[in-house]
Short mmCIF file of C-alpha atoms and ligand atoms in Angstrom, two decimals:
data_model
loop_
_atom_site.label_atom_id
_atom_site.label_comp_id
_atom_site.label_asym_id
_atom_site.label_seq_id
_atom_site.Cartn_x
_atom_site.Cartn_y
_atom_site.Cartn_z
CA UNK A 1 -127.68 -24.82 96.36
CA UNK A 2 -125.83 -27.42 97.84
CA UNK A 3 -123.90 -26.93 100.71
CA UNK A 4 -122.48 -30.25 101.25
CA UNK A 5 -123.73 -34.02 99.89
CA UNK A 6 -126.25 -34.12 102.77
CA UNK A 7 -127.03 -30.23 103.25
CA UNK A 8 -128.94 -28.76 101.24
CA UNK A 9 -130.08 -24.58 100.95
CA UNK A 10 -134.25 -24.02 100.96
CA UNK A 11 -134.15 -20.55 101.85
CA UNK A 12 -136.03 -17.89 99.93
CA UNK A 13 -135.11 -14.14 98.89
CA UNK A 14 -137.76 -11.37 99.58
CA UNK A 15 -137.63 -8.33 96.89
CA UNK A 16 -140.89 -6.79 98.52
CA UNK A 17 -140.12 -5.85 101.92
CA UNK A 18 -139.87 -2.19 102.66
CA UNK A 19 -138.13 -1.82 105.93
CA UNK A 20 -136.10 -5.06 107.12
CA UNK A 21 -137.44 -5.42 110.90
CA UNK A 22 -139.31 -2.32 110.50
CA UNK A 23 -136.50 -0.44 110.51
CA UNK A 24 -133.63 -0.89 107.98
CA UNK A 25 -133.52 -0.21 104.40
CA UNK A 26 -132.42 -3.04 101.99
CA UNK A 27 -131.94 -2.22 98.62
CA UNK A 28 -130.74 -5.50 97.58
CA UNK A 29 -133.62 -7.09 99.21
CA UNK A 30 -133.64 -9.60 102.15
CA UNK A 31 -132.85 -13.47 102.44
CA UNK A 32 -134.48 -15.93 104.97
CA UNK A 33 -132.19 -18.69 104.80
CA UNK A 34 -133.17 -22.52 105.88
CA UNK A 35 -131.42 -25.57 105.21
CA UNK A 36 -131.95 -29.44 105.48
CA UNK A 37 -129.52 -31.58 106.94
CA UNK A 38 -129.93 -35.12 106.17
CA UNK A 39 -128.73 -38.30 108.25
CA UNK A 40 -131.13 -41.22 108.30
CA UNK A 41 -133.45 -38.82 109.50
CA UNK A 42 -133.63 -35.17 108.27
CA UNK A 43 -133.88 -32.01 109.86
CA UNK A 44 -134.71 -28.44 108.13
CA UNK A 45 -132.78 -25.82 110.10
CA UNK A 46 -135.51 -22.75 110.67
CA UNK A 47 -138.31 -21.30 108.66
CA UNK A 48 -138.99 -17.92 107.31
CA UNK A 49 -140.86 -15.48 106.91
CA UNK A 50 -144.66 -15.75 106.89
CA UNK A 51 -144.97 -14.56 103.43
CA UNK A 52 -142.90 -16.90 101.80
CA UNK A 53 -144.29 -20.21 103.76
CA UNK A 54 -145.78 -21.66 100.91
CA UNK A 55 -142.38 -20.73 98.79
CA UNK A 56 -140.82 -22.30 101.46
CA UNK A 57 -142.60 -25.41 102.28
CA UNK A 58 -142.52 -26.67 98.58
CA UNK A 59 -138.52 -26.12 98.89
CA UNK A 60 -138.61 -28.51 101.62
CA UNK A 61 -140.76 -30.94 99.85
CA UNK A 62 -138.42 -31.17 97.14
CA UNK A 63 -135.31 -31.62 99.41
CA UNK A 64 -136.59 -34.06 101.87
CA UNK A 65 -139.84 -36.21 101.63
CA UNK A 66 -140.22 -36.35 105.37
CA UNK A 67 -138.32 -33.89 107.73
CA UNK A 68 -138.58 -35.40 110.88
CA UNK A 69 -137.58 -31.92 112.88
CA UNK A 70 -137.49 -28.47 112.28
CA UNK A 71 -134.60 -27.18 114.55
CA UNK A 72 -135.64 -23.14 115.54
CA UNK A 73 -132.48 -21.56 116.00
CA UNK A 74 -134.30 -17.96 116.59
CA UNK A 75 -137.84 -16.63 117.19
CA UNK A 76 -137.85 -13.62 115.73
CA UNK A 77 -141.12 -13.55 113.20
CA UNK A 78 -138.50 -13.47 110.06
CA UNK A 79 -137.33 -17.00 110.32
CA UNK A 80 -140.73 -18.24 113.03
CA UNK A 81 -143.00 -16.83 110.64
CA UNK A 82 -143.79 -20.13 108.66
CA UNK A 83 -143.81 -22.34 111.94
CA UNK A 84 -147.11 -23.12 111.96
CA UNK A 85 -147.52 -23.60 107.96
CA UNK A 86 -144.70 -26.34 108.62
CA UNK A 87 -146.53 -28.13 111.22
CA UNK A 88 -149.17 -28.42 109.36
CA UNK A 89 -147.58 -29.55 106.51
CA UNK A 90 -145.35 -32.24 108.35
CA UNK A 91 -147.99 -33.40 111.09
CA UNK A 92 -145.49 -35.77 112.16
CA UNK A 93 -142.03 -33.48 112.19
CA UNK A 94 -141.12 -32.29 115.61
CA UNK A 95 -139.66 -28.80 116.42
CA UNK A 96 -136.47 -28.79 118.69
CA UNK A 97 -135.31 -25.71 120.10
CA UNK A 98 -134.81 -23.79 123.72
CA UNK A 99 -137.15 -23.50 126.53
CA UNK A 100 -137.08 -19.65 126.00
CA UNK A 101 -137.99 -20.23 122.13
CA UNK A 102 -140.93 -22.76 123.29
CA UNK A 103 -142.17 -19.97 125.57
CA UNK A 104 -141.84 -17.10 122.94
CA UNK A 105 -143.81 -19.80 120.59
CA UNK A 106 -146.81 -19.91 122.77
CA UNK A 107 -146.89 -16.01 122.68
CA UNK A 108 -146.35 -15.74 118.94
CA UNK A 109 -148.87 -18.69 118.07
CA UNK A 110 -152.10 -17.85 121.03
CA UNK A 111 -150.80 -20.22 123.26
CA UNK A 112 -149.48 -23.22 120.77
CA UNK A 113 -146.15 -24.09 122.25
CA UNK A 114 -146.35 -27.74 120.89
CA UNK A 115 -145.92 -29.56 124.36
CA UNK A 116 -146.73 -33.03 122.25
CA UNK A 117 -144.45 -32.44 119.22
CA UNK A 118 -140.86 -30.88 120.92
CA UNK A 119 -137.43 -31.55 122.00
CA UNK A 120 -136.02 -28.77 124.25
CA UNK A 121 -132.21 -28.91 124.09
CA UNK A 122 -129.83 -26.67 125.74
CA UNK A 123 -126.02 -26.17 125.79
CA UNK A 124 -124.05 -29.23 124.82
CA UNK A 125 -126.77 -31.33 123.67
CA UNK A 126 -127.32 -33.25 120.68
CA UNK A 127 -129.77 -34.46 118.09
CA UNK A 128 -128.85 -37.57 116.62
CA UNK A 129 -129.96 -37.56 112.78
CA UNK A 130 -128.63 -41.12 112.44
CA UNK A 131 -124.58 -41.04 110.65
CA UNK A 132 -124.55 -37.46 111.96
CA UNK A 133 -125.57 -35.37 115.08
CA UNK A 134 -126.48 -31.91 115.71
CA UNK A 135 -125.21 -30.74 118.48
CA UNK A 136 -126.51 -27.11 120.37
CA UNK A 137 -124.65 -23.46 121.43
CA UNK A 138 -126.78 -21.22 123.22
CA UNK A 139 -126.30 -18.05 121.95
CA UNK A 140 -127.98 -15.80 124.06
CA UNK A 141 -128.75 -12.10 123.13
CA UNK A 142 -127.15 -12.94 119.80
CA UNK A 143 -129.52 -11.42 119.56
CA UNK A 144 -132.45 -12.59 121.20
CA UNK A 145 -132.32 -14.63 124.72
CA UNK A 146 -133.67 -17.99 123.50
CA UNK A 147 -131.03 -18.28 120.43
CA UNK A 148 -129.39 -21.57 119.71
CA UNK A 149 -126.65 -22.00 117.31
CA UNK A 150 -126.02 -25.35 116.18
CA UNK A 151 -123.11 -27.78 114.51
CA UNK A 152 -122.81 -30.13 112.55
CA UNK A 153 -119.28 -32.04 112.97
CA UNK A 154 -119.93 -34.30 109.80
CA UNK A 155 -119.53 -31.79 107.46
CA UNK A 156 -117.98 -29.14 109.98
CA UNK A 157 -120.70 -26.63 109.30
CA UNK A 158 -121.97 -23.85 112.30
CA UNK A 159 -125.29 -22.59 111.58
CA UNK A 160 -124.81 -19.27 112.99
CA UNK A 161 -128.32 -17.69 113.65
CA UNK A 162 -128.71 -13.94 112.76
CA UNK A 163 -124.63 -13.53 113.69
CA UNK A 164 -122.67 -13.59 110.42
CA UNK A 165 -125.98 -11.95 108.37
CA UNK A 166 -125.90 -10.04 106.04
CA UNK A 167 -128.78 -7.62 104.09
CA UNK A 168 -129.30 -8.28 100.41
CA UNK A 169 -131.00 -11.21 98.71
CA UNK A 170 -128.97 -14.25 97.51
CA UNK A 171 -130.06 -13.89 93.86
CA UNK A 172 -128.74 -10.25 93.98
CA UNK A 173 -125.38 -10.70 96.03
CA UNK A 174 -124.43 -14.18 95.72
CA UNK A 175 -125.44 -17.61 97.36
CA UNK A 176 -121.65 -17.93 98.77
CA UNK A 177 -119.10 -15.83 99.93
CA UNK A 178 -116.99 -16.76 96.95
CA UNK A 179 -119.31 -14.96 94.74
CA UNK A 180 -120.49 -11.90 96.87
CA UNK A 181 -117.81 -9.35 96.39
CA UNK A 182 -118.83 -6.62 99.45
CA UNK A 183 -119.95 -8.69 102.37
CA UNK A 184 -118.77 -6.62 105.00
CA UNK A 185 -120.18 -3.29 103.75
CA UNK A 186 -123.88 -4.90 104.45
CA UNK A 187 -122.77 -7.13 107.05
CA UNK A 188 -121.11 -4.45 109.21
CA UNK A 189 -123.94 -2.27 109.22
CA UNK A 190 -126.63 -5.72 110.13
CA UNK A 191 -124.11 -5.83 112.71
CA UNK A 192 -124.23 -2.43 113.98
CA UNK A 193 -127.72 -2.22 113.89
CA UNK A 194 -129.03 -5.15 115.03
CA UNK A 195 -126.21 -6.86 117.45
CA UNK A 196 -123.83 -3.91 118.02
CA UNK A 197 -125.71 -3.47 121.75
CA UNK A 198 -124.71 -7.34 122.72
CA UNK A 199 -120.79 -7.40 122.18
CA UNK A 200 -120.17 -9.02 125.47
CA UNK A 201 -122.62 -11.70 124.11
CA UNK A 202 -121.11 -12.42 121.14
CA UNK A 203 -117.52 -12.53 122.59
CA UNK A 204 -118.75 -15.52 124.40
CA UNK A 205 -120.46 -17.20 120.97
CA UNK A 206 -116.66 -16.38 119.47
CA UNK A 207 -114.82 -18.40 121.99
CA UNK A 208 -117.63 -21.16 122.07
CA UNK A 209 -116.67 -21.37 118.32
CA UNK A 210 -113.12 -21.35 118.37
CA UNK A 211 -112.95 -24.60 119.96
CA UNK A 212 -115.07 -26.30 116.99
CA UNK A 213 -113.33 -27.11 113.44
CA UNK A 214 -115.53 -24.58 111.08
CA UNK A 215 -115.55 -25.19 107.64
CA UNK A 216 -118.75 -23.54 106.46
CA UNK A 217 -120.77 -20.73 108.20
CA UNK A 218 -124.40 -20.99 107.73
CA UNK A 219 -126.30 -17.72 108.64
CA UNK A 220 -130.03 -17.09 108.48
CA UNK A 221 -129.22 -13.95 106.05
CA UNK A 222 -126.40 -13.34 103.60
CA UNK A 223 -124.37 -16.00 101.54
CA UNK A 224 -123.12 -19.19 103.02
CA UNK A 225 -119.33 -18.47 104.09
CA UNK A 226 -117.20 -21.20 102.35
CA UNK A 227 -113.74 -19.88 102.49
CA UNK A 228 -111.50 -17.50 104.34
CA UNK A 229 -113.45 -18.01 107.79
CA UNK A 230 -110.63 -15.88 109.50
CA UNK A 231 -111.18 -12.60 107.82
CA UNK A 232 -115.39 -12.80 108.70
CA UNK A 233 -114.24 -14.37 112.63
CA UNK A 234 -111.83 -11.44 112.33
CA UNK A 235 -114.52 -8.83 111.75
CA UNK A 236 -116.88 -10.02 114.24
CA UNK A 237 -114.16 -10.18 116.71
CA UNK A 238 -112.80 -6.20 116.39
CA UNK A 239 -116.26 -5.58 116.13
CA UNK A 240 -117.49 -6.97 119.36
CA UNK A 241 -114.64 -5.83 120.82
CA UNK A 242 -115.90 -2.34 120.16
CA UNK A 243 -112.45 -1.60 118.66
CA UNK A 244 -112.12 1.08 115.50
CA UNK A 245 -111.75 -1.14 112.27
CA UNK A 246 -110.28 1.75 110.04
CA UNK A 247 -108.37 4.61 110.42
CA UNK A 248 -110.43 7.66 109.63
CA UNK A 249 -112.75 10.55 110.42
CA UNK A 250 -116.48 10.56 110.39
CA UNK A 251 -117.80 14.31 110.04
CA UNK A 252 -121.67 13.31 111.00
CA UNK A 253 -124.01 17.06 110.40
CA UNK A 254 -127.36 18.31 110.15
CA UNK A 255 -127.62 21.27 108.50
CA UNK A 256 -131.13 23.56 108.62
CA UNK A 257 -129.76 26.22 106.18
CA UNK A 258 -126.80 24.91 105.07
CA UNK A 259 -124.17 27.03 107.37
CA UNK A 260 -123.46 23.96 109.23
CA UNK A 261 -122.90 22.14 106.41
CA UNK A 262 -120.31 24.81 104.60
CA UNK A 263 -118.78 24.50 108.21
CA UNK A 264 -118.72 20.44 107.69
CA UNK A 265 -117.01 20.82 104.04
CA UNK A 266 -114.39 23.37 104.84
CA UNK A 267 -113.23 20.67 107.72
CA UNK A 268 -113.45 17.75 104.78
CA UNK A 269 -111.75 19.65 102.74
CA UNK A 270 -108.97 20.48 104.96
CA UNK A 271 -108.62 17.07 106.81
CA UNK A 272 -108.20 15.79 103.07
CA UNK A 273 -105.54 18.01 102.21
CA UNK A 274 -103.51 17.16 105.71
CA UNK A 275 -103.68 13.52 104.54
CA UNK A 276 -106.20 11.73 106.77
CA UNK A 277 -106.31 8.25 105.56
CA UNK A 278 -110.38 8.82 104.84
CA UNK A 279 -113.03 11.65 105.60
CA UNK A 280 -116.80 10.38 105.50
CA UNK A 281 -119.43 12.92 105.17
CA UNK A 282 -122.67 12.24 106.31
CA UNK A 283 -126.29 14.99 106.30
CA UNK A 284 -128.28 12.75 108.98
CA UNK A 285 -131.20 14.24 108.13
CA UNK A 286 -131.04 12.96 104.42
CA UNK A 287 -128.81 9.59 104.71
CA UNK A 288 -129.46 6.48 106.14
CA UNK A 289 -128.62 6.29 109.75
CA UNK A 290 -127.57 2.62 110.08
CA UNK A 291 -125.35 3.82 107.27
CA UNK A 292 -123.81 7.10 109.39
CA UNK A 293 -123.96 4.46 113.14
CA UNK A 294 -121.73 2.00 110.81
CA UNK A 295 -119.38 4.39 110.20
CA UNK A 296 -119.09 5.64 113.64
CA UNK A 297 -118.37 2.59 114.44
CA UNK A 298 -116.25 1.36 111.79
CA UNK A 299 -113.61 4.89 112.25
CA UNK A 300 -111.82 5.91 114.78
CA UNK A 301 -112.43 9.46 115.14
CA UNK A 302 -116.26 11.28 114.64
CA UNK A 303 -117.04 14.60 114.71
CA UNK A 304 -120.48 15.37 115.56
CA UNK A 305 -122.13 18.94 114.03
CA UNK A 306 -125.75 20.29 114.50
CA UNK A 307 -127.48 23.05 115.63
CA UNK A 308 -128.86 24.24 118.84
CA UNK A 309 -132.56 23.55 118.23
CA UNK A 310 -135.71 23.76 120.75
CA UNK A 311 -132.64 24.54 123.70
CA UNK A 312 -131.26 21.07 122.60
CA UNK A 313 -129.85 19.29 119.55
CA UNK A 314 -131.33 19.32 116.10
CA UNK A 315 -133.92 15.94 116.23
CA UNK A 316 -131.97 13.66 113.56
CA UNK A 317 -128.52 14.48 115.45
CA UNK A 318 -130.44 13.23 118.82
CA UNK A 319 -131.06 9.90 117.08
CA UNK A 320 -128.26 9.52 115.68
CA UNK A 321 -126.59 10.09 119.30
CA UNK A 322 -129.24 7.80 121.25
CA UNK A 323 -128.54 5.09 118.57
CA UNK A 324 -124.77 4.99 118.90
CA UNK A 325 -124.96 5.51 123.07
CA UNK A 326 -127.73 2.47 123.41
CA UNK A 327 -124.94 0.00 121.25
CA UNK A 328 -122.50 0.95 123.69
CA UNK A 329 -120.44 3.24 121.61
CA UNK A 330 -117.17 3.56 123.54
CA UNK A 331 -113.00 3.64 122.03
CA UNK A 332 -113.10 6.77 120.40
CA UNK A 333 -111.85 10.12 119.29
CA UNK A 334 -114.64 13.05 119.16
CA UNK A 335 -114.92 16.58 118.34
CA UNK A 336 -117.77 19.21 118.18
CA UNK A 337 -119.07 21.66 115.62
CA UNK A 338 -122.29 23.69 116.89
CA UNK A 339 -124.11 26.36 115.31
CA UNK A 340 -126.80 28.86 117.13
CA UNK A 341 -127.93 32.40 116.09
CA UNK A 342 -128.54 33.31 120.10
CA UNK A 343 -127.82 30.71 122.40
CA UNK A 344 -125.21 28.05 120.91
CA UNK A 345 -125.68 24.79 123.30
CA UNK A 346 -125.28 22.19 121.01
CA UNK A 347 -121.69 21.14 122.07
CA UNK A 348 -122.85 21.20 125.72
CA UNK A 349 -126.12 18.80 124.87
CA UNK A 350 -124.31 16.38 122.88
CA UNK A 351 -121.18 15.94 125.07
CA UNK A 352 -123.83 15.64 127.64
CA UNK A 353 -125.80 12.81 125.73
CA UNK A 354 -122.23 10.77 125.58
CA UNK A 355 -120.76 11.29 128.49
CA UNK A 356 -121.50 7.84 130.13
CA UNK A 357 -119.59 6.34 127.01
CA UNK A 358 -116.14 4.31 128.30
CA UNK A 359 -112.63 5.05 126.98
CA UNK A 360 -113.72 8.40 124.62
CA UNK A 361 -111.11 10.94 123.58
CA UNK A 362 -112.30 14.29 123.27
CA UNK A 363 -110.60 17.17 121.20
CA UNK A 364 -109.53 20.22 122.95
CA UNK A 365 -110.40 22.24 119.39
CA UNK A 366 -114.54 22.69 119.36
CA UNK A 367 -115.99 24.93 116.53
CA UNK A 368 -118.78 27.14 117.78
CA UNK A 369 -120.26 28.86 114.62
CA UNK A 370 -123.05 31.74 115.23
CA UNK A 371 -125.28 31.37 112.62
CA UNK A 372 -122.66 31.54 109.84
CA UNK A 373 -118.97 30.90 109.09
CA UNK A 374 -116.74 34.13 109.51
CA UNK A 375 -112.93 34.12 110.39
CA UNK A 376 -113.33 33.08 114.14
CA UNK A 377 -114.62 30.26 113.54
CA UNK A 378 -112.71 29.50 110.05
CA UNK A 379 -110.02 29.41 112.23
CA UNK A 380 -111.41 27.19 114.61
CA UNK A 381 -111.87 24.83 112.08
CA UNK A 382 -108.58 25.03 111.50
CA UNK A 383 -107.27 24.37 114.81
CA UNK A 384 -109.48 21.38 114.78
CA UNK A 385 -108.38 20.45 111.55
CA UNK A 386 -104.73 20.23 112.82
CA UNK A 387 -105.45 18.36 115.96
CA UNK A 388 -107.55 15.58 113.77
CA UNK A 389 -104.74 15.22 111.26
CA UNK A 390 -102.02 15.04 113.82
CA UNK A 391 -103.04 11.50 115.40
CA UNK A 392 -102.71 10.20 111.93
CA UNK A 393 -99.32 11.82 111.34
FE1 FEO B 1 -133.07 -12.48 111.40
FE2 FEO B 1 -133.15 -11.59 114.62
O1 FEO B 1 -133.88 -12.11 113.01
#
């Protein structure tokens, strides 16, 4: 792919990887993105991962004879996996990045930081390429401390880093955002899961980029964005902002019998039927939980439901609130359901585990269920019904 006369894609898609940082599932797969850049001389902008260096490296061959740098925006092992390979390969190239990514090098590699073969830059400087220049963002926490971003004013391209990724591999979704129809379904929960914590940080990358002239955004994951930059700047900016992108409730359960969950679809049901604009149903225990955190994010209003379990909160329920509290979860509407046959605490443990969150709204109508749905709490779920529907009246 071609991003411009002189840029050039050499990233490569993985189809193999299990859990995306350990953690995430990726049906579409995963791409490590790199790119050359040439001016008289010719820089490759990051590697990849560590399976792919080989992949990789003959990509690079056949774009550029001779990189003279490899710029590392970010140290995480997904794109400073094939360093070394590339070193090797290119004994002359240089690597330019941060002191912090230097340092994390040395650490990665046993000690190889490459004091003869770098360029530390920092914010503001530039790498002259010879008829074009690079020139250097930090992007701290964005979402490591030693990330760089960089630009390229030639052809008015920001390589972005990990900000503006996106799961799914380019030969599944599309190598541009003209082709991939759902970018922010993927990219919103990336976001959520992997930068949510570090809003503040990317506010500060968002005005850094406002004052360039961005034509083309050029992530290490997901398709290059070629057109319509305001609606992805948009979404990155309500989302750092911690503000609700949708109207809507998020009904997140468990369930260990399935009371709490007849509970959870009587309140669907009913929140459907008093018109609120969308109800999302989620059984933590059996969905993925980047999935469920998305949502919570992405809605205004979520109702937590679980059961009181081991005199707390059923375990996938605790995760699910630890995961949203550590990403600074804050702007929003919540409500309770809790179940117990003898001791119902649930409400109490869960209001407890959020109750350091800024700017939450909390329903006056909790449901407290003992061990199965009868009219009192029927018509709690009701009242709560009512309340829910009301803001959206
Ligand atoms: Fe794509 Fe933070 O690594």
């Amino acid at each position: 792919m071609k991003i411009s006369n002189d840029i050039l894609y050499v990233g490569v898609n993985d189809h193999d990887i299990d859990l995306f940082e350990g953690h995430y599932i990726v049906p579409e797969g995963m791409a490590y993105n790199s790119y050359v850049v040439k001016g008289e001389k010719t820089a490759v902008m990051d590697s990849v991962d560590a399976h792919f260096a080989d992949e990789w490296i003959g990509k690079v061959k056949e774009a550029a004879d001779a990189p003279d740098y490899l710029v590392i925006q970010h140290m995480e092992p997904d794109h400073s996996g094939s360093i070394m390979g590339f070193m090797e390969a290119f004994p002359y190239a240089k690597i330019v990045s941060s002191q912090k990514a230097f340092t994390m090098m040395a650490n990665f590699f046993e000690g190889e930081d490459f004091a003869d073969r770098r360029v530390v830059v920092k914010e503001g400087d530039t790498l002259d390429l010879g008829g074009r220049a690079l020139s250097f963002i930090t992007a701290p926490m964005v979402h490591w401390p030693e990330v760089i971003m960089t630009y390229d004013a030639t052809d008015k391209v920001l390589f972005s880093a990990d900000a503006f990724g996106r799961f799914g591999a380019l030969d599944e979704i599309g190598e541009t955002s003209e082709e991939d129809d759902d970018w922010a379904c993927e990219a919103r929960r990336y976001y959520f899961g992997i930068v949510g914590k570090y809003g503040p940080q990317v506010q500060a990358v968002l005005k850094k980029a406002a004052k360039l002239d961005i034509e083309t955004i050029c992530a290490l994951h997901g398709p290059v964005l070629v057109s319509d930059l305001g609606y992805y700047l948009g979404l990155y900016d309500t989302w750092s902002k911690y503000e609700s992108e949708s109207k809507g409730v998020v009904i997140a359960y468990t369930s260990v019998y399935g009371n709490t969950k007849k509970a959870v679809e009587l309140l669907a049901e009913k929140l459907e039927a008093k018109g609120v604009p969308e109800v999302e149903v989620t059984d933590l225990a059996r969905d993925d939980i980047a999935e469920a955190v998305e949502d919570a994010f992405r809605y205004d209003t979520v109702v937590f439901a679980t059961t009181t379990f081991n005199n707390g909160i059923f375990p996938f329920m605790r995760e699910f609130i630890d995961s949203l509290v550590e990403r600074n979860y804050q702007n929003k509407r919540l409500a309770f359901i809790e179940n117990g046959s003898w001791a119902p605490q649930a409400a109490k443990v869960m209001k407890g585990m959020l109750e350091g969150c800024k700017n939450m709204t909390y329903c006056e109508n909790d449901v407290k269920i003992v061990s199965a749905l009868n009219d009192d709490s029927r018509a709690q779920l009701e009242a709560l019904a009512e309340e829910l529907a009301a803001a959206y009246k």
